XYZ file of C-alpha atoms in Angstrom:
651
model
C 60.920 73.606 160.729
C 62.341 74.082 157.216
C 62.552 77.615 155.814
C 62.232 78.260 152.068
C 65.412 80.022 150.931
C 64.911 80.133 147.152
C 63.960 83.814 146.996
C 66.659 84.850 149.473
C 69.373 83.065 147.507
C 68.117 84.539 144.232
C 68.330 88.064 145.681
C 71.783 87.410 147.083
C 73.073 86.162 143.726
C 71.644 89.259 142.062
C 73.653 91.435 144.447
C 76.756 89.319 143.832
C 76.473 90.050 140.086
C 76.277 93.826 140.492
C 79.339 95.648 139.092
C 80.251 97.192 142.447
C 80.508 93.661 143.917
C 81.158 91.318 140.980
C 81.913 88.193 143.034
C 81.620 84.519 142.127
C 81.178 83.316 145.707
C 79.983 84.932 148.914
C 80.896 83.713 152.405
C 78.460 84.008 155.316
C 80.097 82.965 158.619
C 78.257 82.286 161.882
C 80.132 84.798 163.988
C 79.479 88.496 164.560
C 82.050 91.297 164.275
C 83.480 90.276 167.646
C 83.963 86.615 166.740
C 81.222 85.550 169.165
C 79.994 81.956 169.136
C 76.573 82.970 170.427
C 75.240 86.067 168.706
C 72.423 88.601 168.854
C 69.430 88.026 166.568
C 70.493 90.931 164.335
C 73.739 89.069 163.534
C 72.154 85.706 162.673
C 72.889 86.160 158.986
C 73.901 82.581 158.288
C 70.753 81.285 159.982
C 68.559 83.712 158.033
C 70.007 82.904 154.614
C 70.028 79.112 155.163
C 67.361 78.201 157.736
C 69.960 76.361 159.855
C 70.253 78.019 163.278
C 72.935 75.935 165.013
C 75.737 77.872 166.696
C 78.506 76.670 164.365
C 78.688 76.692 160.595
C 79.734 78.646 157.538
C 77.730 79.174 154.349
C 79.279 79.562 150.904
C 77.012 80.688 148.103
C 78.139 80.524 144.477
C 76.088 81.162 141.361
C 74.955 77.542 141.211
C 75.526 76.123 144.711
C 74.707 76.814 148.339
C 76.958 74.921 150.739
C 76.722 74.646 154.525
C 79.841 73.575 156.415
C 79.274 72.412 159.997
C 80.587 69.872 162.496
C 79.205 66.629 163.906
C 77.120 68.308 166.609
C 74.826 69.658 163.910
C 74.712 67.101 161.080
C 71.215 65.936 161.976
C 69.857 69.369 162.873
C 71.176 71.036 159.714
C 69.802 68.293 157.461
C 66.358 68.729 159.021
C 66.308 72.541 158.931
C 67.677 73.299 155.451
C 65.644 73.064 152.255
C 66.567 71.500 148.922
C 68.713 74.462 147.875
C 71.467 73.540 150.317
C 74.179 70.907 150.309
C 75.406 69.866 153.771
C 79.195 69.593 154.064
C 79.885 67.355 157.052
C 83.212 68.645 158.297
C 85.391 66.038 159.946
C 84.246 63.181 157.716
C 86.706 61.719 155.184
C 86.901 63.709 151.958
C 85.037 66.756 153.290
C 87.171 69.923 153.233
C 86.930 72.846 155.612
C 85.208 75.896 154.166
C 88.604 77.548 153.842
C 90.031 74.608 151.897
C 86.944 74.476 149.696
C 87.426 78.087 148.637
C 91.066 77.522 147.733
C 90.658 74.231 145.866
C 87.146 74.019 144.408
C 86.465 77.382 142.777
C 87.525 78.154 139.212
C 90.756 80.062 138.612
C 90.526 83.838 139.038
C 87.330 83.525 141.080
C 86.364 86.550 143.176
C 85.291 85.688 146.727
C 83.223 88.256 148.602
C 83.078 88.602 152.381
C 82.260 91.195 155.013
C 85.712 92.200 156.360
C 84.335 92.548 159.901
C 83.292 88.863 159.889
C 86.496 87.144 158.791
C 89.569 86.907 160.956
C 92.776 88.539 159.861
C 94.342 85.075 159.928
C 91.747 83.527 157.588
C 91.863 86.531 155.262
C 95.627 86.178 154.839
C 95.327 82.402 154.451
C 92.718 82.660 151.705
C 94.564 85.493 149.979
C 97.901 83.677 149.835
C 97.105 79.980 149.552
C 96.631 79.832 145.796
C 99.508 82.170 145.080
C 101.934 79.811 146.800
C 100.906 76.777 144.740
C 102.096 78.007 141.338
C 103.927 81.327 141.563
C 104.270 81.503 137.790
C 100.496 81.421 137.318
C 98.627 84.679 137.838
C 95.113 83.170 137.732
C 94.721 83.284 141.498
C 91.481 83.809 143.358
C 90.824 87.245 144.814
C 89.298 87.856 148.231
C 87.034 90.906 147.972
C 86.150 92.814 151.170
C 82.569 94.106 150.809
C 81.890 96.583 153.586
C 78.095 96.569 153.124
C 76.980 93.109 154.182
C 74.935 91.638 151.312
C 72.719 89.519 153.577
C 71.832 92.670 155.534
C 70.751 94.349 152.305
C 68.267 91.549 151.565
C 67.160 91.199 155.177
C 66.457 94.944 155.172
C 63.717 96.180 157.501
C 62.956 92.665 158.760
C 66.355 92.527 160.431
C 66.078 93.040 164.214
C 67.750 96.136 165.682
C 71.058 95.805 167.506
C 70.515 95.525 171.294
C 71.739 98.465 173.377
C 71.086 97.259 176.895
C 72.490 98.588 180.146
C 76.054 97.798 181.154
C 76.451 97.213 184.896
C 79.451 96.687 187.191
C 80.212 93.274 188.674
C 81.180 93.921 192.274
C 84.608 92.777 193.461
C 82.718 90.657 195.996
C 81.977 88.348 193.039
C 84.876 89.033 190.629
C 87.576 88.721 193.285
C 89.885 91.272 191.623
C 89.852 94.979 190.806
C 90.093 96.415 187.303
C 93.401 98.098 188.201
C 94.863 94.756 189.295
C 93.720 93.055 186.096
C 95.275 95.824 183.959
C 98.584 95.435 185.770
C 98.534 91.654 185.347
C 97.721 92.103 181.675
C 100.639 94.489 181.227
C 102.972 92.012 182.927
C 101.680 89.176 180.738
C 102.524 90.999 177.486
C 105.822 92.454 178.727
C 107.650 89.327 177.559
C 106.529 89.866 173.962
C 109.237 90.901 171.519
C 108.839 93.645 170.570
C 106.859 94.856 173.556
C 103.496 96.144 172.295
C 102.541 99.750 172.845
C 98.828 98.898 172.696
C 96.444 95.943 172.723
C 93.156 95.957 170.790
C 90.386 93.880 172.375
C 87.456 92.691 170.290
C 86.081 89.600 172.111
C 83.099 90.619 174.229
C 83.823 88.266 177.122
C 87.469 89.417 177.281
C 86.263 93.000 177.662
C 83.565 92.144 180.211
C 86.089 90.232 182.330
C 88.839 92.870 182.195
C 86.599 95.759 183.216
C 84.392 93.835 185.697
C 81.280 94.730 183.703
C 78.320 92.658 182.569
C 75.472 93.229 180.120
C 72.671 91.476 178.263
C 73.089 92.286 174.566
C 73.359 88.588 173.634
C 70.891 86.054 175.009
C 72.323 83.804 177.749
C 75.706 85.585 177.618
C 76.125 88.508 180.062
C 78.151 90.577 177.609
C 77.676 93.879 175.795
C 78.743 95.250 172.426
C 82.085 96.927 172.906
C 85.684 97.312 171.831
C 88.652 98.332 173.950
C 92.216 99.505 173.445
C 94.676 99.077 176.295
C 97.699 101.407 176.197
C 100.753 100.294 178.098
C 102.174 103.850 178.023
C 101.426 107.168 176.365
C 102.652 107.677 172.827
C 105.633 109.648 174.133
C 106.730 107.080 176.741
C 108.659 103.861 176.543
C 106.997 100.666 177.822
C 105.690 101.058 181.365
C 103.701 98.149 182.742
C 102.953 100.030 185.965
C 100.614 102.590 184.432
C 98.437 100.951 181.778
C 95.303 102.823 180.753
C 92.455 101.928 178.438
C 89.782 103.303 176.144
C 86.459 101.458 176.282
C 84.047 101.842 173.361
C 80.390 101.371 174.375
C 77.057 101.969 172.701
C 75.513 105.302 173.657
C 72.641 103.831 175.670
C 75.149 101.911 177.776
C 77.287 105.007 178.325
C 74.313 107.002 179.516
C 73.237 104.355 182.028
C 74.677 104.885 185.495
C 77.995 106.335 186.439
C 80.374 103.828 184.887
C 83.230 106.301 184.789
C 83.379 106.620 188.557
C 83.191 102.842 188.928
C 85.974 102.159 186.428
C 88.332 104.840 187.682
C 90.493 107.485 186.007
C 92.611 105.006 184.032
C 89.593 104.136 181.835
C 88.213 106.485 179.196
C 84.780 105.768 177.688
C 83.972 106.596 174.064
C 81.085 105.781 171.674
C 81.101 102.288 170.150
C 81.122 103.490 166.554
C 84.250 105.613 167.103
C 86.498 102.544 167.201
C 87.358 102.595 163.493
C 88.597 106.184 163.363
C 90.393 105.679 166.672
C 92.291 102.670 165.329
C 93.245 104.517 162.144
C 94.502 107.500 164.148
C 96.400 105.195 166.507
C 98.143 103.505 163.604
C 99.084 106.800 161.994
C 100.459 108.236 165.245
C 102.540 105.161 165.964
C 104.005 105.205 162.459
C 104.924 108.865 162.794
C 106.908 108.360 166.018
C 108.646 105.183 164.902
C 109.400 105.857 161.263
C 112.907 104.555 161.714
C 111.458 101.184 162.864
C 108.893 100.649 160.156
C 108.874 96.878 160.605
C 108.238 96.975 164.341
C 104.958 95.384 165.412
C 103.639 98.024 167.795
C 100.016 96.925 168.258
C 98.907 93.526 169.512
C 95.561 92.204 168.267
C 93.925 88.862 168.911
C 94.378 86.216 166.230
C 90.568 86.059 166.259
C 90.156 89.775 165.537
C 88.605 90.686 162.213
C 90.465 91.707 159.084
C 88.681 95.063 159.358
C 90.418 95.694 162.709
C 93.800 94.755 161.229
C 93.148 97.033 158.257
C 92.137 99.965 160.441
C 95.323 99.848 162.526
C 97.520 98.868 159.604
C 98.776 95.398 158.803
C 102.355 96.681 158.832
C 102.367 97.404 162.579
C 100.120 94.703 164.043
C 101.034 91.417 165.651
C 98.161 88.913 165.685
C 98.508 86.459 168.581
C 96.170 84.601 170.943
C 94.600 87.127 173.287
C 96.606 87.312 176.526
C 93.343 87.867 178.392
C 92.037 84.458 177.366
C 94.458 82.592 179.636
C 94.206 85.149 182.447
C 90.426 84.808 182.377
C 90.491 81.003 182.184
C 92.442 80.566 185.426
C 89.928 81.450 188.126
C 90.845 83.172 191.361
C 89.753 81.827 194.763
C 86.630 84.023 194.844
C 85.526 82.819 191.424
C 86.157 79.179 192.317
C 84.124 79.466 195.486
C 81.380 81.123 193.458
C 81.365 78.155 191.086
C 81.026 75.784 194.021
C 78.154 77.645 195.637
C 76.265 78.274 192.387
C 76.418 74.586 191.478
C 75.115 73.512 194.863
C 72.190 75.934 194.479
C 71.643 74.649 190.961
C 71.286 71.157 192.393
C 68.177 72.285 194.269
C 66.453 73.303 191.036
C 67.491 70.084 189.280
C 66.130 67.870 192.068
C 62.883 69.824 192.152
C 62.496 69.607 188.371
C 63.302 65.939 187.798
C 61.128 64.875 190.752
C 58.286 67.048 189.434
C 58.672 65.642 185.917
C 58.738 62.026 187.090
C 55.589 62.537 189.169
C 53.735 64.138 186.264
C 54.690 61.366 183.840
C 54.447 58.254 186.027
C 51.855 59.024 188.693
C 49.561 61.627 187.183
C 49.871 60.567 183.542
C 49.995 64.189 182.407
C 51.306 64.879 178.903
C 54.037 67.508 178.931
C 55.950 68.839 175.947
C 59.706 69.287 175.897
C 59.150 73.051 175.946
C 56.882 72.868 178.989
C 59.537 70.860 180.780
C 62.232 73.428 179.963
C 59.985 76.247 181.163
C 59.360 74.515 184.488
C 63.083 73.964 185.022
C 63.738 77.650 184.364
C 61.002 78.537 186.880
C 62.688 76.458 189.595
C 66.044 78.065 188.812
C 64.601 81.579 188.810
C 63.623 81.142 192.464
C 67.258 80.662 193.517
C 69.372 83.468 195.039
C 71.689 85.404 192.676
C 69.948 83.983 189.574
C 70.416 86.188 186.489
C 69.102 83.967 183.698
C 69.897 80.803 181.759
C 73.405 80.162 180.419
C 72.086 78.655 177.164
C 68.857 77.461 175.587
C 67.761 74.373 177.535
C 68.127 71.114 175.618
C 64.982 69.303 176.738
C 64.749 66.293 174.428
C 62.823 63.055 174.406
C 63.487 59.934 172.336
C 64.767 60.692 168.806
C 65.268 64.387 169.577
C 67.953 63.434 172.094
C 70.094 62.320 169.151
C 70.169 65.929 167.920
C 73.168 67.006 169.960
C 72.233 70.684 170.336
C 68.480 70.289 170.049
C 66.211 73.085 171.269
C 62.445 72.538 171.538
C 60.201 74.817 169.506
C 57.482 76.177 171.820
C 54.947 75.880 168.984
C 55.978 72.501 167.634
C 57.847 70.020 169.825
C 57.452 66.483 171.092
C 55.613 65.242 174.161
C 57.974 63.765 176.761
C 57.331 60.040 176.744
C 57.644 57.876 179.841
C 59.034 54.982 177.833
C 61.713 56.953 176.001
C 65.069 58.262 177.151
C 64.920 61.912 178.211
C 68.097 63.997 177.834
C 68.249 67.379 179.547
C 71.262 69.688 179.116
C 70.811 72.994 180.932
C 72.530 75.731 182.895
C 72.142 79.069 184.598
C 73.894 82.376 185.112
C 74.361 83.450 188.719
C 76.221 86.494 189.986
C 78.797 84.147 191.474
C 79.115 81.564 188.691
C 77.870 79.842 185.546
C 76.438 76.315 185.548
C 76.162 73.636 182.866
C 74.880 70.114 183.529
C 73.470 67.228 181.507
C 71.542 64.246 182.831
C 69.877 61.388 181.006
C 66.794 59.724 182.503
C 64.396 56.910 181.729
C 61.057 57.075 183.557
C 59.955 53.619 182.417
C 61.938 50.479 181.658
C 65.062 51.004 179.504
C 66.016 48.486 176.831
C 69.211 46.451 177.047
C 70.704 48.583 174.273
C 69.888 51.812 176.086
C 71.437 50.509 179.305
C 74.565 49.293 177.560
C 75.230 52.525 175.697
C 74.425 54.633 178.759
C 76.865 52.549 180.791
C 79.612 53.013 178.206
C 79.044 56.781 178.396
C 79.217 56.633 182.193
C 82.494 54.711 182.038
C 83.969 57.431 179.829
C 82.753 60.080 182.235
C 84.372 58.298 185.184
C 87.647 57.884 183.255
C 87.961 61.647 182.773
C 86.785 62.480 186.271
C 89.409 60.223 187.860
C 92.258 61.260 185.558
C 95.626 62.392 186.933
C 98.131 63.854 184.480
C 101.351 65.898 184.480
C 101.484 69.647 184.004
C 101.701 70.496 180.310
C 99.055 67.933 179.320
C 96.373 69.130 176.907
C 92.760 68.082 176.592
C 93.592 66.605 173.196
C 95.801 64.014 174.914
C 93.235 62.827 177.459
C 90.138 62.984 175.221
C 90.428 59.343 174.157
C 89.957 58.254 177.780
C 86.321 59.388 177.486
C 85.850 57.265 174.350
C 87.676 54.062 175.265
C 84.624 52.274 176.689
C 82.465 53.306 173.734
C 85.149 52.171 171.290
C 84.948 48.678 172.817
C 81.422 48.497 171.385
C 82.307 50.208 168.106
C 80.655 53.468 169.191
C 81.739 57.102 169.449
C 80.371 60.654 169.582
C 80.842 63.644 167.289
C 81.656 66.421 169.735
C 84.363 67.376 172.173
C 84.451 65.868 175.631
C 84.730 69.171 177.486
C 84.940 72.949 177.245
C 85.943 75.785 179.528
C 83.247 77.754 181.364
C 83.268 81.481 182.119
C 82.607 82.963 185.541
C 79.207 84.630 185.163
C 80.213 84.861 181.510
C 79.972 82.698 178.400
C 79.215 79.047 179.077
C 81.772 78.136 176.392
C 85.181 79.642 177.155
C 88.680 78.991 175.837
C 91.485 78.594 175.322
C 91.451 75.048 176.705
C 89.129 72.131 176.148
C 89.020 68.350 175.919
C 88.450 67.130 172.385
C 89.721 65.572 169.173
C 90.208 68.839 167.296
C 93.824 69.893 167.033
C 92.879 73.211 168.680
C 92.467 71.242 171.911
C 96.205 70.540 171.744
C 97.168 74.225 171.714
C 96.523 75.090 175.377
C 97.593 72.901 178.309
C 95.187 72.265 181.144
C 96.200 74.341 184.171
C 95.292 74.491 187.836
C 92.408 76.875 188.412
C 90.782 76.257 185.052
C 87.187 75.062 184.777
C 86.272 72.364 182.272
C 83.224 70.223 181.570
C 83.212 66.433 181.332
C 80.459 65.380 178.922
C 80.885 62.234 176.818
C 77.800 60.977 175.032
C 76.300 58.618 172.498
C 73.593 59.398 169.925
C 71.564 56.797 168.065
C 70.065 58.741 165.160
C 66.288 58.493 165.092
C 66.163 56.705 168.452
C 67.717 58.428 171.496
C 70.704 60.269 172.929
C 72.753 59.823 176.110
C 75.037 62.400 177.723
C 76.374 62.855 181.264
C 77.950 66.211 182.075
C 79.539 67.726 185.154
C 81.679 70.834 185.607
C 85.158 70.216 187.048
C 87.874 72.345 188.615
C 91.422 71.500 187.570
C 93.707 71.477 190.586
C 97.138 70.393 191.714
C 97.277 66.955 193.340
C 99.839 65.175 195.486
C 101.236 61.942 194.059
C 103.635 59.397 195.624
C 106.329 60.483 193.145
C 106.855 63.537 190.936
C 108.488 62.393 187.726
C 110.548 65.111 186.087
C 109.481 67.585 188.776
C 106.557 68.507 186.544
C 103.843 68.412 189.161
C 100.548 66.635 188.560
C 96.969 67.741 188.101
C 93.544 66.218 188.621
C 89.915 67.246 188.884
C 88.009 68.379 191.950
C 85.348 65.742 191.377
C 87.901 62.918 191.642
C 86.513 60.542 194.228
C 87.646 57.126 195.369
C 90.860 57.115 193.337
C 92.070 60.174 195.215
C 90.661 59.481 198.638
C 92.355 58.026 201.690
C 95.651 56.997 200.094
C 96.414 60.509 198.854
C 94.889 62.646 201.546
C 92.686 64.728 199.261
C 89.366 64.590 201.102
C 88.971 68.353 200.699
C 89.266 68.072 196.930
C 85.759 66.812 196.286
C 83.390 68.197 198.869
C 81.546 70.303 196.295
C 80.063 70.229 192.770
C 77.772 67.346 193.736
C 74.409 68.605 192.621
C 72.514 65.968 190.664
C 72.515 62.161 190.861
C 73.325 59.885 187.926
C 70.484 57.458 187.265
C 71.452 53.913 188.223
C 68.467 52.446 186.361
C 70.387 53.065 183.132
C 73.495 51.200 184.344
C 74.292 47.690 183.140
C 75.977 46.322 186.258
C 77.523 43.464 184.288
C 79.675 45.980 182.406
C 81.066 48.155 185.152
C 84.066 47.350 187.314
C 84.144 47.346 191.096
C 85.993 50.678 191.076
C 83.403 52.202 188.735
C 80.589 50.973 190.962
C 82.351 52.516 193.967
C 82.686 55.793 192.068
C 78.991 55.866 191.182
C 77.819 55.037 194.689
C 80.235 57.530 196.201
C 79.167 60.249 193.785
C 75.438 59.785 194.357
C 76.074 59.522 198.096
C 77.823 62.886 198.057
C 74.905 64.390 196.116
C 72.543 63.229 198.856
C 74.851 64.587 201.534
C 75.145 68.023 199.945
C 71.700 68.597 198.431
C 69.250 66.842 200.777
C 69.610 69.388 203.632
C 68.583 72.095 201.158
C 65.338 70.332 200.170
C 63.610 70.230 203.555
C 60.729 72.323 202.231
C 60.106 70.119 199.195
C 59.061 66.625 200.283
C 58.605 65.375 196.721
C 62.125 66.395 195.699
C 63.624 65.007 198.891
C 61.989 61.588 198.409
C 63.041 61.516 194.773
C 66.626 62.408 195.649
C 66.786 59.695 198.299
C 65.542 57.118 195.781
C 67.976 58.146 193.054
C 70.966 58.249 195.417
C 70.567 54.676 196.668
C 73.755 52.626 196.112
C 73.832 49.723 193.676
């Protein structure tokens, strides 16, 4: 549904002209003040001003233009949701700059660029402030980045803007987290002890970093069990030298969260709790105190902040004493402990029950009963089946229940009031997941309940071949997802096809379904963090025929060490826990793939003339393992059991 933005843009431009602002361009990012990918409704400023509600994008509004920068996942969705006021900038295509590059190269000289300082990273602020100055030092007509503390979109949104959630914050028992808060603090201190200079404090702004470190969960953002918070970890008191043995922290929570339960006794004496809004004064005081005790070392970087922290955080502490680096918690959090890994295994097996019940139910309704069901009704039924499972806490993202042409919208979400009817003779793509106390799930399957065309079978087979290539990959330690991404695309490239999204992302443990720092993709950021044993990553190649259909196959994988006949360079080698026939028998890894088999891959969509013998063995072995693991759990659902048996038959 397209939203009219003419009046909103007119009001925004009026505010931009006011003397106290006086800016030529205004930037509206997607993220909230914590850099979150998924945000609360009160922070959906970019969606409100533009009408485009995808999770990634940045809006730039000038006096005569409104530009939306987004990536390939959202080209189709953004073009359908935005009105005539907006120009879509398709990032990644030849000749299309990033929003940062656009600001530095396309605005007139001496332009003033306004932005909320809590919504731009310290890194981007410095980049935009310095880029023009470095081009021609002799010219003073450089653009100026103007921090505007009162968000201009909020002013227009006014009373219609939803209130900020202040939901309860609850402990995650060590039974599920696998590690105490004290242990995590000590590991964190050890991780930063190699920094030069050693930081006296670490400022945490990412909500999932904070939730993980303190073994807490919340519900302030839909689908993400996080809560609005900041934290400062001190590695010693202001009077002490560095002491990694006694780190302590200050946790800033909203008042409603503080008043709920006895968090202080749960967290222990090393954690102090303060009101959320006190963070800014606390950071200013911290900066002043550190300067006063280290005046003789004025250039020393005493406070570590994440390179994704906002410019407002850097300003509050003081840019002279901060060091902006990737958050050390990100890697600690990404490598799961044995309890977390077992939780992932068990939660995915349970999830397989709901998937079998749903797809069997849907097929019966469409093919035997001839009932017309909308995409929304399908998503609701899947959620119902999941909600009946033990340890279920909610969905991990908005279910992508898409039929026919809607499947080509990569992150499509059905509108309950206006969505398509699921058609028997069209491809149906369903990407869904759940939050359980012991893990987070994410799975995509593509089905055809009638007779697929030759084109649909061919493209679906090419996607499957890419999926198998990643699943069966073995690679040396130090390899990044950027290096192996092309393996997921090779089969598609043979037919001149491709897809405009990454092949895989990390997954949090009862946390955000998208988690860094690693991933498998073509963006250079995927080359920054090597894949490591204990990490979780998805495997989800796809193909999308605009206006016709979409295909995607997704599983969640555990990265683990594997034994190989040789060990070149003594690097050690890694593989994925779903590796099947390539790792069996000859390498003695039978225990590496006894789990994560929770939903069959439809063989009806496979062109058997395209796949190799090894690929056919993989598919049969995979579906056979699904039957072995899930069928005993479906004894009370005859329909689901019969469906599963049919779909798991070898080809």
